[in-house]
Amino acid sequence: MTGLDVVFVLVGLLTAAGAVLTVTSKNLVHAALALAVTLAGIAGVFLVLHADFLALVQLVVYVGAVAVLFLFGLMLTRAPIGREALDSQNRGLALAVSGGLFVVLSTLIVLAFGDVRVDAMTGPGIDVIGIAIFAVWVLPFELLSMLLLAALIGAIVLARREDGESGEEAEVTRIEVGDPPINESDGPPAEVAGDGQAELPAGSGGGGQA
Amino acid sequence: MAQTSLPGTGLLKGLAVTVKHLFKRPATLMYPYERNELAPRTRGVIALMDENCTVCMLCARECPDWCIYIDSHKETVPPAKEGGRARTRNVLDRFAIDFSLCMYCGICVEVCPFDALWWSPEFEYSEYTMDALLHEKDKLREWADTVPPPPALDEGAEAPAEVTEAIAKAEKELEAAAQKEADKAAAAEAATTEAKAGGSGPKKADEPKVAAGEIDQETYDALIAEGKSERIARSKAKAAYVKKEKARLKAEADAGGGDAEAAPTPKAADIKVEAGQIDQETYDALIAEGKTERMARAKAKAAWVKKEKARLAAEAESAAGAGAPAGEEAEPPSPTDAAGSDQAPSTDAPAEEPAATRKLGDVHVEGTGEIDQETYDALIAEGKSERIARAKAKAAWVKKAKQAKLDEEGGA
Amino acid sequence: MTVLTSTTALAQAPSILDVGDGVVLPILLKVALVLGLFFVVPLVGGYLEHKVMGRMQNRRGPVEAGPFGSLQLVADGIKFIQKEDIIPRAADKPMFALAPGLALVPALLVFLVIPLGPGVFAVDLELGLFYALAITSISVLGILLGGWASANKFSLIGGLRAGAQLIAYELPLIITAITVAVMAGTLSLVGIVEAQANFTLPGLEGFNLWFVFPQIVGFAIFFVAAMAELSRPPFDMPIGDSELVFGYMTEYTGIKFAMFLLTEYAGMITMSALMVVLFLGGWQILPGVATPGCEGAAGIMSCDPIGIAISVLVTLAKIMGLVFLMVWARVAYPRLREDQLQRISWLVLVPLSLANLAFVTILTVVL
């Protein structure tokens, strides 16, 4: 057992502890932070395995961006401070799904690499990685990026919830550019309610007051 | 503005302005090492001239922060006139300003009707604790000495009201004394000869008029050489000039009209004395007693006026000679004249009122700032607090002084 | 050609966890050096800021502590240590305590890879530049957490603003850094310095240039983005005193507050050092000028002690020059509005840096 093994075990334990905390923590922000610890731990695991580039990518993408976005979103929406529990009461289902995933993935890995023994602890340089991604596997890489882009746009579409597409019609009280100011004498603003079906103006900042 | 300017020139302009300032001399004054020249009437702290305070409480009531604390007691003053009503008078025991509350609005200074509160330019009185900022009468009095003297009057201006009043008072006293002399002489004369009627009153002396404004160069130079300030030297030299000039004119007049008619007896009231001069002797004595510079100066000024008048009156009298009383109207001693001088009750208000009936409370004693050192030391030795000892010693002093006055009156 | 040599040299560059051939002493020395630098250089930068800002505002700046007030920040540090450590009752205490450390440690870790001179660095990573950018991106976690854990609406809004700002400006920062890496052909910071010493524009061979000259746009983008990353005025909306008291630092006192402050000063130094390495030729005195006492590539490598000392001084002088620029901008410009800030990043800097990257990449491939 070398020093690296010890470090690997420690980092692995840290990662596992972070993962457990993530799902058990009653406080959403604590859970998000535990998730960040888990992700950073994974970066540490990569590092111990001499995959420096991967480790740094993990840091930039997951700790620096994803975890931050999580926290950011939580704080923008609901960030209870203290003992307010947010529980969806779906523990059994969650346990079943995650357990099933774990079994499937570990079986796959053991089946695929179970007999391979990695001796030389030297990761590939970035030039090797670069050539692998952008020359050999360029098609899957581009497909993946397309997939991500599609997911991104889909998320935006879902989040926008245009009227008429998602059941409930939202009350829209917004004034289009060029509308005359609504006076008492002009009667109730029926026109505005009818305008609710109209397309949103491009750019959220564009809707100025008439 | 500049329509043709490239985008970003505004940003560069901002940088240019700031970098220009980088090489300018900083405006900072390194305060504890260098000191700013403060305006003479800087409002640093509020000072108290407790001699002037009448405990009217205006300041304490007007204070928006209620940071002025005043304690006082009443004293009975004997009736000014015989058969009059005894008056009461407030005596200031404590005057304190809490400068941790004070917001330096200056309303108290504004409302004070007796010029007891002043702005002093002193500003370095910070303390380590907040309660140390509560300053009592004695400290406030010390600050009053740092108040700059009022600005000089314009050339040819009237003397200030308080100076005129003081002079008038002194004149009255002298007049009363002269009247008494005259009465005595008249009475003696009346015993032998019949009283003359319709004798013309003493003519007012043709008071030599002297134009103020000139200064006596000699005095001025001497004072400057002594290291006096320019302003003081100038005012003193002015006074000296007036004095000299008057003496000269009078001597001329005496020499010229000496035999034509009897030199008129100048009444004390007619003798005009230029205020502003101080009696150096009194001044030095007061300073030696530990009085403040301002107080000493004020008292010395009054003393000088008194002395000068007495001197001039005496001179005039001796010059007029013995023939003068012939011109005097024989008049019985008038009570109003006697009452005019409240300072000399022993001689003017004779023994109609037995001294034994007078009580301690009826006696009025000036000056509440003095303390009886003996009592003070004794109390301090007893372990009393400084403030209590001071207050009691003050009371003891007042008592003693009153007793002394009573004794004096009784003796008379 | 130069690109080729530097990449071959990089093949031997160690991994993050490689500690050399068991030689412990140099490593300890280097760690001591990094720690010393970490605590001294930011203080010098802070002193420079105090003085320059003071003089630009017709003041003197600190004068009492030490000669010409040079120990003012040390005195401040002692004072901060003595202060009571107040934690609000409603605060999430462990998070509240953790946040300043989480913000500070990444700033410390960046110092590991920054080369101050030939051989004067803790490690020369093959991925040095990437490492520096990755580590700095973690600081935002601490700031977000600090803002949230304070249980104060000003802190929370300040933390959110900081988060939004850091995410927005990380993009142009990283893209511009990548542009430089493309020009240098390496991600190693030492390699980038070396590449700059050998860099010439096509058609102007024999005329050495730093990357700042062909990449003046990139430098401007990087400088602005770096100031925004550090929440330095005029980009200090996260702590905008007039609206947010002191943003995410509102509830912090004593040593924790000092840690946040130190993070900011250390960030100024690391960002300036990165700019020196990326754009200003590292420890090279002037473009094309060999450092006295040095041999090797372009006259800036394998130096004797005097050459090393000169190189370190040159680097530090360049860093301080950039710190001065930051202070200058701070004094000259008023604080931006939050929407202006986001607009500048997403509508100006990101497209500009992307165009710059595309341009440079195409040129590199074509030439």
JSON list of C-alpha atoms in Angstrom, two decimals, chain B residues 10-19 21-30 32-34, chain C residues 51-61 63-64 324-325 327-334:
[
{"chain": "B", "resi": 10, "resn": "GLY", "atom": "CA", "xyz": [-14.22, 59.78, -21.65]},
{"chain": "B", "resi": 11, "resn": "LEU", "atom": "CA", "xyz": [-12.59, 56.85, -19.91]},
{"chain": "B", "resi": 12, "resn": "LEU", "atom": "CA", "xyz": [-9.15, 58.20, -20.73]},
{"chain": "B", "resi": 13, "resn": "LYS", "atom": "CA", "xyz": [-10.14, 61.63, -19.52]},
{"chain": "B", "resi": 14, "resn": "GLY", "atom": "CA", "xyz": [-11.10, 60.14, -16.18]},
{"chain": "B", "resi": 15, "resn": "LEU", "atom": "CA", "xyz": [-7.75, 58.45, -15.90]},
{"chain": "B", "resi": 16, "resn": "ALA", "atom": "CA", "xyz": [-5.97, 61.68, -16.81]},
{"chain": "B", "resi": 17, "resn": "VAL", "atom": "CA", "xyz": [-7.74, 63.61, -14.10]},
{"chain": "B", "resi": 18, "resn": "THR", "atom": "CA", "xyz": [-6.91, 61.11, -11.41]},
{"chain": "B", "resi": 19, "resn": "VAL", "atom": "CA", "xyz": [-3.29, 60.72, -12.42]},
{"chain": "B", "resi": 21, "resn": "HIS", "atom": "CA", "xyz": [-3.94, 64.45, -8.77]},
{"chain": "B", "resi": 22, "resn": "LEU", "atom": "CA", "xyz": [-1.43, 61.74, -8.03]},
{"chain": "B", "resi": 23, "resn": "PHE", "atom": "CA", "xyz": [1.37, 64.26, -8.41]},
{"chain": "B", "resi": 24, "resn": "LYS", "atom": "CA", "xyz": [-0.30, 67.11, -6.61]},
{"chain": "B", "resi": 25, "resn": "ARG", "atom": "CA", "xyz": [0.53, 67.95, -3.06]},
{"chain": "B", "resi": 26, "resn": "PRO", "atom": "CA", "xyz": [-1.92, 66.27, -0.75]},
{"chain": "B", "resi": 27, "resn": "ALA", "atom": "CA", "xyz": [-4.27, 68.60, 1.01]},
{"chain": "B", "resi": 28, "resn": "THR", "atom": "CA", "xyz": [-3.81, 66.79, 4.29]},
{"chain": "B", "resi": 29, "resn": "LEU", "atom": "CA", "xyz": [-2.62, 68.80, 7.27]},
{"chain": "B", "resi": 30, "resn": "MET", "atom": "CA", "xyz": [-0.62, 66.55, 9.58]},
{"chain": "B", "resi": 32, "resn": "PRO", "atom": "CA", "xyz": [-0.90, 66.75, 15.71]},
{"chain": "B", "resi": 33, "resn": "TYR", "atom": "CA", "xyz": [2.38, 67.93, 14.21]},
{"chain": "B", "resi": 34, "resn": "GLU", "atom": "CA", "xyz": [1.09, 70.88, 12.25]},
{"chain": "C", "resi": 51, "resn": "LYS", "atom": "CA", "xyz": [-1.05, 55.10, -0.95]},
{"chain": "C", "resi": 52, "resn": "VAL", "atom": "CA", "xyz": [-1.95, 55.56, -4.59]},
{"chain": "C", "resi": 53, "resn": "MET", "atom": "CA", "xyz": [-5.63, 55.91, -3.86]},
{"chain": "C", "resi": 54, "resn": "GLY", "atom": "CA", "xyz": [-4.85, 58.42, -1.15]},
{"chain": "C", "resi": 55, "resn": "ARG", "atom": "CA", "xyz": [-2.64, 60.53, -3.35]},
{"chain": "C", "resi": 56, "resn": "MET", "atom": "CA", "xyz": [-5.12, 60.43, -6.22]},
{"chain": "C", "resi": 57, "resn": "GLN", "atom": "CA", "xyz": [-7.73, 61.75, -3.82]},
{"chain": "C", "resi": 58, "resn": "ASN", "atom": "CA", "xyz": [-5.44, 64.50, -2.52]},
{"chain": "C", "resi": 59, "resn": "ARG", "atom": "CA", "xyz": [-4.84, 62.58, 0.69]},
{"chain": "C", "resi": 60, "resn": "ARG", "atom": "CA", "xyz": [-1.69, 61.08, 2.04]},
{"chain": "C", "resi": 61, "resn": "GLY", "atom": "CA", "xyz": [-2.81, 57.55, 2.74]},
{"chain": "C", "resi": 63, "resn": "VAL", "atom": "CA", "xyz": [1.50, 57.61, 7.43]},
{"chain": "C", "resi": 64, "resn": "GLU", "atom": "CA", "xyz": [1.70, 56.47, 11.03]},
{"chain": "C", "resi": 324, "resn": "PHE", "atom": "CA", "xyz": [-1.42, 50.24, -9.86]},
{"chain": "C", "resi": 325, "resn": "LEU", "atom": "CA", "xyz": [-3.55, 50.12, -13.01]},
{"chain": "C", "resi": 327, "resn": "VAL", "atom": "CA", "xyz": [-6.19, 51.04, -8.35]},
{"chain": "C", "resi": 328, "resn": "TRP", "atom": "CA", "xyz": [-6.12, 53.77, -10.94]},
{"chain": "C", "resi": 329, "resn": "ALA", "atom": "CA", "xyz": [-9.26, 52.42, -12.58]},
{"chain": "C", "resi": 330, "resn": "ARG", "atom": "CA", "xyz": [-10.83, 52.13, -9.16]},
{"chain": "C", "resi": 331, "resn": "VAL", "atom": "CA", "xyz": [-10.22, 55.77, -8.38]},
{"chain": "C", "resi": 332, "resn": "ALA", "atom": "CA", "xyz": [-11.22, 57.05, -11.80]},
{"chain": "C", "resi": 333, "resn": "TYR", "atom": "CA", "xyz": [-14.47, 55.25, -12.46]},
{"chain": "C", "resi": 334, "resn": "PRO", "atom": "CA", "xyz": [-17.75, 55.08, -10.60]}
]
